[in-house]
Coordinates of C-alpha atoms in Angstrom, one line a residue:
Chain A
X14 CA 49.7 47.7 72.5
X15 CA 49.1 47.7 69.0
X16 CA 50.5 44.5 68.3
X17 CA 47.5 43.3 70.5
X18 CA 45.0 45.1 68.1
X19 CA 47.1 43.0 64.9
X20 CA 47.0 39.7 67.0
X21 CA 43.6 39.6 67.6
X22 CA 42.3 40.6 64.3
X23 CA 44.8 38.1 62.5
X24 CA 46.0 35.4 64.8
X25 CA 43.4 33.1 63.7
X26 CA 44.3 33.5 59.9
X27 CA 48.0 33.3 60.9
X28 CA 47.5 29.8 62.4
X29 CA 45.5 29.1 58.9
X30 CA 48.3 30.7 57.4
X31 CA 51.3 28.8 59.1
X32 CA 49.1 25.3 58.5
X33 CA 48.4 26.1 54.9
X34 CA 51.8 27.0 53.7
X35 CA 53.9 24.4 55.8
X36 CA 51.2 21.9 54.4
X37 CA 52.2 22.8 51.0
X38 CA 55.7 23.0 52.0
X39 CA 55.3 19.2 53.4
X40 CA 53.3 18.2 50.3
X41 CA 56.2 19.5 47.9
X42 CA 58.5 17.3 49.9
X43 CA 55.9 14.1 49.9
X44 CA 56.1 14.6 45.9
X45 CA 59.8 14.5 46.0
X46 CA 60.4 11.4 48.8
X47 CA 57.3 9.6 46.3
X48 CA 59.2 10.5 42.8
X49 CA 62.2 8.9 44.4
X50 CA 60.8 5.8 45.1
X51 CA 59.5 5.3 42.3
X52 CA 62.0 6.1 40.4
X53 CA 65.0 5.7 42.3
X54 CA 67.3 8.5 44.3
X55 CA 69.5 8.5 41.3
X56 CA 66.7 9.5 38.4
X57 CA 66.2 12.6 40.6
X58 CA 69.8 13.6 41.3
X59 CA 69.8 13.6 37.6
X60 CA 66.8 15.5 37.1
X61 CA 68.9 18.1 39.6
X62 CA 71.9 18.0 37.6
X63 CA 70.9 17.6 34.1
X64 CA 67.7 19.3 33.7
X65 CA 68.2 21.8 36.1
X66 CA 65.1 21.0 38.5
X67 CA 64.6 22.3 41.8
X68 CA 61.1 20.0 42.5
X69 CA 59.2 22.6 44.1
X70 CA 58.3 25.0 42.3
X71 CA 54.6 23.7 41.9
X72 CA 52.9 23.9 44.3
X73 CA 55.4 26.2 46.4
X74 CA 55.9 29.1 43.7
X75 CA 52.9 31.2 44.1
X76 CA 52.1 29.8 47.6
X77 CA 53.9 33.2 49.8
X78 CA 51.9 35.6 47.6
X79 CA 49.3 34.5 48.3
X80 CA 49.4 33.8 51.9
X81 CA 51.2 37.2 52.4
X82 CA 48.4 39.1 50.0
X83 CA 46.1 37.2 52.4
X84 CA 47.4 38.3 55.8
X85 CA 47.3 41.7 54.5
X86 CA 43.6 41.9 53.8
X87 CA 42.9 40.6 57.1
X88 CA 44.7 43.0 58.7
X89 CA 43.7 46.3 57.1
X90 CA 40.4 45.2 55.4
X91 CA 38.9 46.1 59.2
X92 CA 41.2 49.1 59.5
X93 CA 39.0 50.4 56.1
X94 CA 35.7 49.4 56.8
X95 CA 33.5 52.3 58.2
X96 CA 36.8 54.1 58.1
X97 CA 38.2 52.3 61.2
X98 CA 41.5 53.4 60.3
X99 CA 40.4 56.5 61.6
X100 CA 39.9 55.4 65.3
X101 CA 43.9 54.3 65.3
X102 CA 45.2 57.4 63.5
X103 CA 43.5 59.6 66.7
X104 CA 45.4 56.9 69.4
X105 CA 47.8 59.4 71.0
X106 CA 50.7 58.2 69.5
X107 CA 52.8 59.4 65.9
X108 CA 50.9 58.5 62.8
X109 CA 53.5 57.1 61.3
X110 CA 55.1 54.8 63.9
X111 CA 51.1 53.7 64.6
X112 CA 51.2 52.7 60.6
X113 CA 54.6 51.2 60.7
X114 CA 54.1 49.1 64.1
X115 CA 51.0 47.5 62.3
X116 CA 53.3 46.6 59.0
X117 CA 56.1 46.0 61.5
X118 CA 53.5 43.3 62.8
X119 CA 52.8 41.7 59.9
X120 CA 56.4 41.2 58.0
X121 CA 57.7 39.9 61.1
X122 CA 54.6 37.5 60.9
X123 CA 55.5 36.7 57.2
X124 CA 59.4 36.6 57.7
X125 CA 58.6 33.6 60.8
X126 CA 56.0 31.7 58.8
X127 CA 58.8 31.9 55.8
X128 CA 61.3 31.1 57.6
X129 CA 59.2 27.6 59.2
X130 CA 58.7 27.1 55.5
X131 CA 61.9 27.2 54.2
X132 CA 63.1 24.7 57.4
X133 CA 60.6 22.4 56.4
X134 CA 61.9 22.4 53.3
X135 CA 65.4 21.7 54.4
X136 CA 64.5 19.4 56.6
X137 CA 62.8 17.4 53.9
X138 CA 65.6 17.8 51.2
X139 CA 69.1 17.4 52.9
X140 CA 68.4 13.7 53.4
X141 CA 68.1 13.6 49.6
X142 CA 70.5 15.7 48.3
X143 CA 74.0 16.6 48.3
X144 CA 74.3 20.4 50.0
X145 CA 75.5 22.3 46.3
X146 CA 72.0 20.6 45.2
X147 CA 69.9 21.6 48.6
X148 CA 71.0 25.0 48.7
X149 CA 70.6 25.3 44.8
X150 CA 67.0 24.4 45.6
X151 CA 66.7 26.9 48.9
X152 CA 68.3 29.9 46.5
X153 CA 66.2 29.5 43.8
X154 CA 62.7 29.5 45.7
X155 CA 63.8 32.7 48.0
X156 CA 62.5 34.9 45.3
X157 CA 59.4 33.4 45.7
X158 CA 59.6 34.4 49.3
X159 CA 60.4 37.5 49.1
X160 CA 57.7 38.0 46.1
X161 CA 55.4 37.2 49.5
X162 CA 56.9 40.0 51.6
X163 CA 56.4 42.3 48.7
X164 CA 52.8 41.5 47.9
X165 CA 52.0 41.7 51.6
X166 CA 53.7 45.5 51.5
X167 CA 51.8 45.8 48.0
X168 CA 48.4 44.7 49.4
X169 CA 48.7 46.8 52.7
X170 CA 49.0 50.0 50.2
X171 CA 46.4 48.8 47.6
X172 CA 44.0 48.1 50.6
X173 CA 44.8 51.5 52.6
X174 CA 44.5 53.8 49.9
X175 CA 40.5 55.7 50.2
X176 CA 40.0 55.8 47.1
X177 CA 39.1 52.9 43.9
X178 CA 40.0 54.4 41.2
X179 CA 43.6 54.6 42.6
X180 CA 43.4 51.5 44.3
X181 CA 42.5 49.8 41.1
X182 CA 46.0 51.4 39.4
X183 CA 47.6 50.3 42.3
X184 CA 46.8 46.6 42.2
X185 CA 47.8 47.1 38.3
X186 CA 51.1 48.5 39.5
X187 CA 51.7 45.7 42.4
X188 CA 50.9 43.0 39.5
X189 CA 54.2 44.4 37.2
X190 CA 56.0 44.9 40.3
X191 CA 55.5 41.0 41.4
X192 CA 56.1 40.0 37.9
X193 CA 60.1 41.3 38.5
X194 CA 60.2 38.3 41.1
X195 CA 59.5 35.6 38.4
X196 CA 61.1 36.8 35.4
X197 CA 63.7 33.8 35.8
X198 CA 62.1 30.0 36.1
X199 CA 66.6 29.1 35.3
X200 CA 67.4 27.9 39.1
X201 CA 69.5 30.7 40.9
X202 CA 68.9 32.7 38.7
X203 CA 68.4 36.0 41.0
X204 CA 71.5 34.8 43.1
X205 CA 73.3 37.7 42.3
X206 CA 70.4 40.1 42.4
X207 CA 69.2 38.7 45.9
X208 CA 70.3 41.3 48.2
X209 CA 69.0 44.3 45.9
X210 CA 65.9 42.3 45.9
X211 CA 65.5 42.4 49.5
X212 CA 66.2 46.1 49.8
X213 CA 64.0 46.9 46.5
X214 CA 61.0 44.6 48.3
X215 CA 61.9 46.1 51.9
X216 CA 61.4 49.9 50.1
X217 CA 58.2 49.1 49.2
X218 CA 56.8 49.5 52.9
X219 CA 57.0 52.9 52.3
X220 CA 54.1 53.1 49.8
X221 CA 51.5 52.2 52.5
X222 CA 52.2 55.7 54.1
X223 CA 51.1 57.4 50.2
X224 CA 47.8 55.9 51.1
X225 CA 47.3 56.7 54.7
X226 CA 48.2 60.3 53.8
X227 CA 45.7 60.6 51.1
X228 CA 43.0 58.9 53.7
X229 CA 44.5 61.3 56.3
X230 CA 43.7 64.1 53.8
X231 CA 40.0 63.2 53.1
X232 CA 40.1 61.4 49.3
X233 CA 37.1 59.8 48.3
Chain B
X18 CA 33.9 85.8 75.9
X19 CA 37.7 85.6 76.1
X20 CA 39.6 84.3 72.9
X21 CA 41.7 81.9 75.1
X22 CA 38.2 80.6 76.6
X23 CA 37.2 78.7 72.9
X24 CA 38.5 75.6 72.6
X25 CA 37.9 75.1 69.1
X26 CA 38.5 78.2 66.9
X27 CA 38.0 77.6 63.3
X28 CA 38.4 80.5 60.9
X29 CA 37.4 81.4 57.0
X30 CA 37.1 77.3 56.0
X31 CA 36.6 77.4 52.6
X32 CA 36.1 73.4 51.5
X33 CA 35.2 71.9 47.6
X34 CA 34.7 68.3 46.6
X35 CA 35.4 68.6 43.1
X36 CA 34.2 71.4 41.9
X37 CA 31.3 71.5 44.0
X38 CA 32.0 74.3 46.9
X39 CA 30.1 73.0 50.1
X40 CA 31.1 75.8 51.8
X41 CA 33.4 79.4 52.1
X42 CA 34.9 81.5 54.6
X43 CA 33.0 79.5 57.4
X44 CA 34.0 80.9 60.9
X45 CA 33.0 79.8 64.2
X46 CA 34.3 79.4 67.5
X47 CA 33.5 76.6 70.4
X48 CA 33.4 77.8 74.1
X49 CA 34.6 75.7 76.7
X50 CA 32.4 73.6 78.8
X51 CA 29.7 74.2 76.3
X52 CA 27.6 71.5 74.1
X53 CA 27.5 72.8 71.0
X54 CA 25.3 71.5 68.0
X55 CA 26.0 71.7 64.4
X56 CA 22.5 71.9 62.8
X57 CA 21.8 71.5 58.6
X58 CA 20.3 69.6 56.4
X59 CA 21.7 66.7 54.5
X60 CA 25.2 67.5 52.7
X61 CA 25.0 71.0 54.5
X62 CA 28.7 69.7 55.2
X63 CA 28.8 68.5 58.5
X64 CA 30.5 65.7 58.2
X65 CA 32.5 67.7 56.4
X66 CA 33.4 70.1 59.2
X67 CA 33.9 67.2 61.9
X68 CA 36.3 65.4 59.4
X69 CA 37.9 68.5 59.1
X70 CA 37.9 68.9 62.8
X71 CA 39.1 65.6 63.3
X72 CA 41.8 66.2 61.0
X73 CA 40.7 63.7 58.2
X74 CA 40.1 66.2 55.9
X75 CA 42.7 68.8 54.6
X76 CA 40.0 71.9 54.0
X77 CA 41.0 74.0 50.8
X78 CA 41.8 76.7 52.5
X79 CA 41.2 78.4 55.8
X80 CA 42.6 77.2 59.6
X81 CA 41.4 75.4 62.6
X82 CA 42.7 75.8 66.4
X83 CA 42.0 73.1 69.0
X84 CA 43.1 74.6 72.6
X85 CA 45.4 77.1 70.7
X86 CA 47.2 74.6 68.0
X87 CA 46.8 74.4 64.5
X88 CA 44.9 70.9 64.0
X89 CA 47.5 70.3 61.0
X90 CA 50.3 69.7 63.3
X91 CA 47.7 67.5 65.7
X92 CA 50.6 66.7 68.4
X93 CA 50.0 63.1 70.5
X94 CA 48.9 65.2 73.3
X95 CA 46.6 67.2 71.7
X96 CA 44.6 63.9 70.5
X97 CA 44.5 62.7 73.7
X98 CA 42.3 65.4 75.1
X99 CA 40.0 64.9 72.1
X100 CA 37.5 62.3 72.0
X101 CA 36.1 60.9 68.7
X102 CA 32.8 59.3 67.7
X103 CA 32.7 58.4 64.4
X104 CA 29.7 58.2 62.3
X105 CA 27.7 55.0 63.0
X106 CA 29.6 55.0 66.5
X107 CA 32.3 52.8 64.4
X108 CA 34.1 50.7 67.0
X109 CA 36.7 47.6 66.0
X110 CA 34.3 45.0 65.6
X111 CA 36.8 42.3 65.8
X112 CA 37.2 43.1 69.5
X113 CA 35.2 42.0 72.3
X114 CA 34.3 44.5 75.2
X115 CA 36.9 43.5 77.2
X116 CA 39.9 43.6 74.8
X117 CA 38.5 46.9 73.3
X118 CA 38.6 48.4 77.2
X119 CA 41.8 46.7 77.9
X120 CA 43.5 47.9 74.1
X121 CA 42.6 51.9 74.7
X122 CA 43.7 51.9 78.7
X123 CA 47.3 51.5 77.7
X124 CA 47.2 54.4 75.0
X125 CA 45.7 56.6 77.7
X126 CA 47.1 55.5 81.5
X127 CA 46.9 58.5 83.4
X128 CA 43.3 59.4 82.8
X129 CA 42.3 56.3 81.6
X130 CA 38.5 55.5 84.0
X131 CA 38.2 51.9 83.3
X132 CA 34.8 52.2 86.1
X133 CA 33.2 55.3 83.6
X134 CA 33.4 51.9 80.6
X135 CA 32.3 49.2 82.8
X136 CA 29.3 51.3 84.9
X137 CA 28.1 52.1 80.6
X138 CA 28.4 48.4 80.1
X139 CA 26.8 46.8 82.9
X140 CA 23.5 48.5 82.5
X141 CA 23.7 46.2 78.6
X142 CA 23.8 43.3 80.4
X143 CA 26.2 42.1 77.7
X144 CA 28.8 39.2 78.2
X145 CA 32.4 40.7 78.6
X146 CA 33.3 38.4 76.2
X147 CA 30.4 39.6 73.5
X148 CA 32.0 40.6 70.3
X149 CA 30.9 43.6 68.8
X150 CA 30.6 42.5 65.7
X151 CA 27.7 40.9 67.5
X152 CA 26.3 43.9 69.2
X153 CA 23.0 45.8 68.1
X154 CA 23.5 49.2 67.0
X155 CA 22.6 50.5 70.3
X156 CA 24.5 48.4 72.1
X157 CA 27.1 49.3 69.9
X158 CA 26.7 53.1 70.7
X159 CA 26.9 52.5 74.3
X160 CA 30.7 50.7 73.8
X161 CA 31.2 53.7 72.0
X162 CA 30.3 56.6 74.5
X163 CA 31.4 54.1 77.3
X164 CA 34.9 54.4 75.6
X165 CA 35.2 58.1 75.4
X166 CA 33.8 58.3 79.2
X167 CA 37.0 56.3 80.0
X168 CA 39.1 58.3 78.1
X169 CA 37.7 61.3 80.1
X170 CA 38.9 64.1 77.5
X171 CA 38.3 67.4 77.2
X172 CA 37.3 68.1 73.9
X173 CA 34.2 65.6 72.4
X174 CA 33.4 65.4 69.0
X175 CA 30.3 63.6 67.9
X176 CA 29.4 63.1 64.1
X177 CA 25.6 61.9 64.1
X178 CA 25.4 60.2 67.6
X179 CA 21.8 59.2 67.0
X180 CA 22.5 57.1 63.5
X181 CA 21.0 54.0 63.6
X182 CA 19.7 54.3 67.7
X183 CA 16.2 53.6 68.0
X184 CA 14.4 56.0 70.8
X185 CA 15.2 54.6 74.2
X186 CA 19.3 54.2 73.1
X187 CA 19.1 57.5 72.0
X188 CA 17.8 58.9 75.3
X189 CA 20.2 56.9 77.3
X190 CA 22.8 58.1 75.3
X191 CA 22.0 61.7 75.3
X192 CA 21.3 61.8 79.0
X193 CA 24.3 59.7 80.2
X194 CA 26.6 62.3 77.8
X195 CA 24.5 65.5 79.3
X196 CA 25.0 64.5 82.8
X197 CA 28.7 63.6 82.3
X198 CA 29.8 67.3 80.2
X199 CA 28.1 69.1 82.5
X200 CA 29.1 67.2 85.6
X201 CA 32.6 67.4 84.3
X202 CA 32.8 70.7 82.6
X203 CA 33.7 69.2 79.1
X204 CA 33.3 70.8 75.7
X205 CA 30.9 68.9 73.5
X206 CA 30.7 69.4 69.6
X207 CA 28.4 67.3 67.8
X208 CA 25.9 66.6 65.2
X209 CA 22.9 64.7 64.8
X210 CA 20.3 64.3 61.6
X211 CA 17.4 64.0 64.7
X212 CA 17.2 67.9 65.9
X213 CA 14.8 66.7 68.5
X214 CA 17.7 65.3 70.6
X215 CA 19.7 67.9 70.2
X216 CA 17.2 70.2 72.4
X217 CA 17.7 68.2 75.2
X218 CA 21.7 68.0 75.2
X219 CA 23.0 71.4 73.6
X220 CA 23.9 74.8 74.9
X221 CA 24.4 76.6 71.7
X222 CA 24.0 75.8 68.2
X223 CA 25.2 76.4 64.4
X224 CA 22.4 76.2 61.9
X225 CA 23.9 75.7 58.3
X226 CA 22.5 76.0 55.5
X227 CA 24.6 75.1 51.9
X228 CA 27.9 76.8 52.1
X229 CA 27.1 78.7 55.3
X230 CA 26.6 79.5 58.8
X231 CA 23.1 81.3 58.9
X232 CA 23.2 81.3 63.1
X233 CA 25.2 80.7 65.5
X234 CA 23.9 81.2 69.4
X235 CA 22.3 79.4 72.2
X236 CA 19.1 76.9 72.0
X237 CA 17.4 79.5 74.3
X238 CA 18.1 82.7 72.8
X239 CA 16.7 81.1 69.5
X240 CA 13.9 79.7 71.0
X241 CA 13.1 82.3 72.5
X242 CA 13.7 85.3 69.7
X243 CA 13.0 83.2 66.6
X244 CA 9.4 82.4 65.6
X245 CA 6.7 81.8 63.9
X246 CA 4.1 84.1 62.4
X247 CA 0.8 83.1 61.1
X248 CA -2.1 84.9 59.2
X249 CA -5.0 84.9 57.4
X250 CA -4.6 85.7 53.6
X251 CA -7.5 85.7 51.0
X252 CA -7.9 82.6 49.4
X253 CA -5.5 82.7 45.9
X254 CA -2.9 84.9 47.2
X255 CA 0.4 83.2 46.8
X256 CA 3.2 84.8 48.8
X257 CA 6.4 86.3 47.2
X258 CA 9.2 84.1 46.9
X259 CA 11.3 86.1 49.3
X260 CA 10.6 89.1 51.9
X261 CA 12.9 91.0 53.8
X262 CA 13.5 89.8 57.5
X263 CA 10.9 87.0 56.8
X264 CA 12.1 83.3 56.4
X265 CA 10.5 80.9 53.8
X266 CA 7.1 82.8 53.5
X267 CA 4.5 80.6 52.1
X268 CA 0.3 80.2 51.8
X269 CA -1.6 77.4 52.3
X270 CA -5.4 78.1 51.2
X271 CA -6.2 81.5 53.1
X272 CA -3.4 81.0 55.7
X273 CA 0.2 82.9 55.2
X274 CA 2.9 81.4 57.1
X275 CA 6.8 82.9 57.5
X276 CA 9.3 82.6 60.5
X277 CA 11.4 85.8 61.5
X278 CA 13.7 86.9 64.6
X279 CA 11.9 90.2 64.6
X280 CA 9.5 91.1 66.9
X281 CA 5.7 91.5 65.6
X282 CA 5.2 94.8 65.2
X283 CA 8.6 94.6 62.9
X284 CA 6.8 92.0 61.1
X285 CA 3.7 93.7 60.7
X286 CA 5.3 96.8 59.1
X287 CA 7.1 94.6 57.0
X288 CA 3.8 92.8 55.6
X289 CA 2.1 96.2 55.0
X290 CA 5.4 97.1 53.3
X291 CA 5.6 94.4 51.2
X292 CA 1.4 94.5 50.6
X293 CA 0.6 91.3 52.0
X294 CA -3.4 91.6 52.7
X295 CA -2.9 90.4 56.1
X296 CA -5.6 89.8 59.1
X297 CA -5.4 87.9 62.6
X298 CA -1.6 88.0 62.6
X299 CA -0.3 85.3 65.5
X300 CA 2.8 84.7 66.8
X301 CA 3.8 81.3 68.1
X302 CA 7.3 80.3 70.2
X303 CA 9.0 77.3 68.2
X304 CA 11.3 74.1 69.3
X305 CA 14.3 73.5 68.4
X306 CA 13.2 71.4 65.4
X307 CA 10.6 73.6 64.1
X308 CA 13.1 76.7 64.7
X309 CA 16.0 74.9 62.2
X310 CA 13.0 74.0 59.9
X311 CA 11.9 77.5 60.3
X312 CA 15.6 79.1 59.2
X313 CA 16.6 76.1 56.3
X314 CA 13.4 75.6 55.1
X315 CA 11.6 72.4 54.4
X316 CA 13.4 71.9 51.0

């Protein structure tokens, strides 16, 4: 029943959400279908082999972070506000799985508006490109979305924890932390790093509980 | 009355915020199927005590039992038989009264009384589909109570019920939660800034004054032990700071006023005692709210 809670606070942001990124995900692909006919397929296939571009990286790059950060204040901005958090924390029901089911919630909302994303994309590219070029493209930007899973874990802790002074070191900490998933512009780049990525980004859920156990213990 | 009878058994709290102690060693008990007030004044630590209570607030040191279990390991079953108002009778505002009902049945379906909600509601003549976002704070209180009625719990605990309501939603609240813990036997712990309402829901009470419990006992035996004394002083006298037995002793122009559970004869002796020039000594029974202003003081 908690999922009902989550959907009714953020469904209407999650439309937004799902509009806003697949619109910049169908804009990036516009660009692309444009550039080639203006300057023929060939120029671009070039571009993709020579200069080692991948097209999408504006507007695309810093599009899940901010979506994810997004869906995260909408989520638990409420939960904080005249200390609403604490009317869930006293549902009969474990703390902890209450905290998790909202998270849960969310990243599963992130991972499906990603993934729509990333079909979009393919869907725009494979008429273009050969697959070694596609998927070059698809590997390089999955950073990028994971970078959004991890600012929406980063967010839910900055916004949960009771306290600003600690919030404000946290948001300074989430900032280094999502500066590890750009440290690359080279095209697959984190390739071999992906799948430590995903577990390093996955880990980060756990910082959210830090913050509900310092609100649980009274900081202010 | 028995040990296993209190439902709420707190013992020694000892609580700082910084290094600012609000209070130490603070002990008291809850009876069941009593309404019991915490009185004090602003920062008296209250809120403190409910967060405590409601386990948002790890106390420095010091315990608290809720029907026999340590409130640190809260289990699920424990916090459904407790009830919770928060200050500002804080509600999801994102919900409308329908989803709100419909979100808190599931987490409590087999005492769940989705009538107690709906009966509270009906008398608002509000829309089922009325946000609460877009409710008046009264209105607003109502959803609240009419939520904890539907939970039917055993164990209520109310921080500052009357924030924000304007008279007639604090009597309708008051009455309506009167009627219900009495009707239904339920233990009520609560506080409120407006002492005047408290007089017509509690049993018993807890007057606290900074970093302690000065009384603890029912609205009637204070009303009826603790009062008020009033003489007639020459003019120019000014009263000592403190007397023995007397609470907050003060003159205006020729007319010496101090509060004290003694009787007047005690009081009496005390005055010539303490060589107060007394004459046409009075004593006068006190509410509720003149009896808490009487025992805190009006500083």
């Amino acid at each position: 029943m908690i999922y009902y809670k989550e959907w009714i606070k953020t469904r209407w942001y999650l439309l937004l959400m799902f509009l806003a990124t697949n619109g910049f995900a169908g804009y990036s692909i516009l660009r692309l279908f444009r550039a080639s006919e203006l300057k023929g397929i060939a120029h671009i296939w070039e571009m993709a082999l020579t200069r080692d571009s991948v097209f999408i990286e504006i507007p695309l790059q810093y599009i899940p972070i901010i979506a994810c950060a997004g869906l995260a204040l909408v989520q638990f901005i409420p939960e904080m506000h005249n200390k609403c958090l604490k009317l869930t924390l006293h549902l009969p029901y474990s703390p902890v799985k209450l905290l998790y089911s909202m998270i849960k919630f969310g990243l599963l909302a992130c991972v499906a508006v990603e993934i729509v994303n990333i079909a979009v994309l393919l869907l725009g590219i494979i008429p273009l490109f050969a697959h070694e070029i596609y998927w070059r493209i698809i590997l390089t930007s999955l950073p990028w979305f994971l970078a959004g899973i991890a600012s929406y874990l980063l967010t839910s802790w900055v916004v949960l924890e009771p306290t600003w002074p600690r919030r404000i070191f946290n948001i300074v900490l989430s900032s280094l932390i999502l500066r590890v998933y750009y440290l690359s512009s080279y095209p697959e780049s984190y390739n071999s790093f992906l799948i430590y990525l995903s577990i390093f980004t996955l880990l980060l859920g756990s910082l959210s509980w830090l913050s509900v156990q310092r609100f649980k213990e009274g900081k202010q | 009355m028995d040990h296993t009878d209190n439902i709420i058994e707190c013992r020694n709290l000892t609580h700082y915020y910084g290094n600012r102690k609000i209070y130490e060693n603070l002990s008291f008990n809850v009876p069941q199927g009593r309404i019991l007030g915490l009185l004090g004044k602003n920062g008296a630590g209250k809120t403190t005590t409910i967060n405590i209570l409601s386990g948002y607030l790890k106390p420095h040191s010091g315990e608290c039992l809720m029907f026999g279990q340590n409130i640190n390991t809260m289990s699920n079953e424990m916090r459904r038989r407790i009830g919770l108002l928060i200050e500002g009778h804080v509600q999801y505002q994102f919900m409308t009264i329908q989803q709100i009902e419909k979100f808190y049945s599931a987490f409590y379906p087999e005492q769940w009384r989705r009538d107690a909600y709906y009966e509270l509601m009906n008398m608002l003549k509000v829309a089922p589909g009325q946000k609460i976002s877009r409710m008046s704070c009264g209105q607003r209180s109502q959803v609240a109570l009419g939520l904890i009625l539907a939970q039917n719990p055993e164990l209520l605990i109310l921080d500052d019920f009357s924030l924000g309501l304007d008279p007639g939603y604090r009597r309708l609240f008051v009455e309506y939660l009167r009627d219900y813990a009495k009707s239904e036997n339920k233990t009520v712990f609560l506080t409120s800034h407006i002492v005047q309402d408290m007089e017509r829901l509690i049993d018993d009470c807890i007057v606290m004054d900074y970093g302690y419990i000065m009384t603890q006992q029912s609205v009637k035996s204070l009303t009826d032990t603790f009062k008020k004394f009033t003489c007639t002083v020459p003019e120019g006298y000014s009263a000592p700071n403190k007397i023995e037995g007397l609470y907050h002793p003060f003159v205006i122009r020729n007319t010496f006023e101090a509060f004290s559970f003694l009787n007047q004869d005690k009081v009496e002796e005390i005055l010539k005692a303490t060589g107060v020039p007394y004459s046409n000594i009075t004593s006068e029974k006190l509410t509720l709210e003149d009896a808490f202003i009487g025992l805190t003081g009006m500083y």
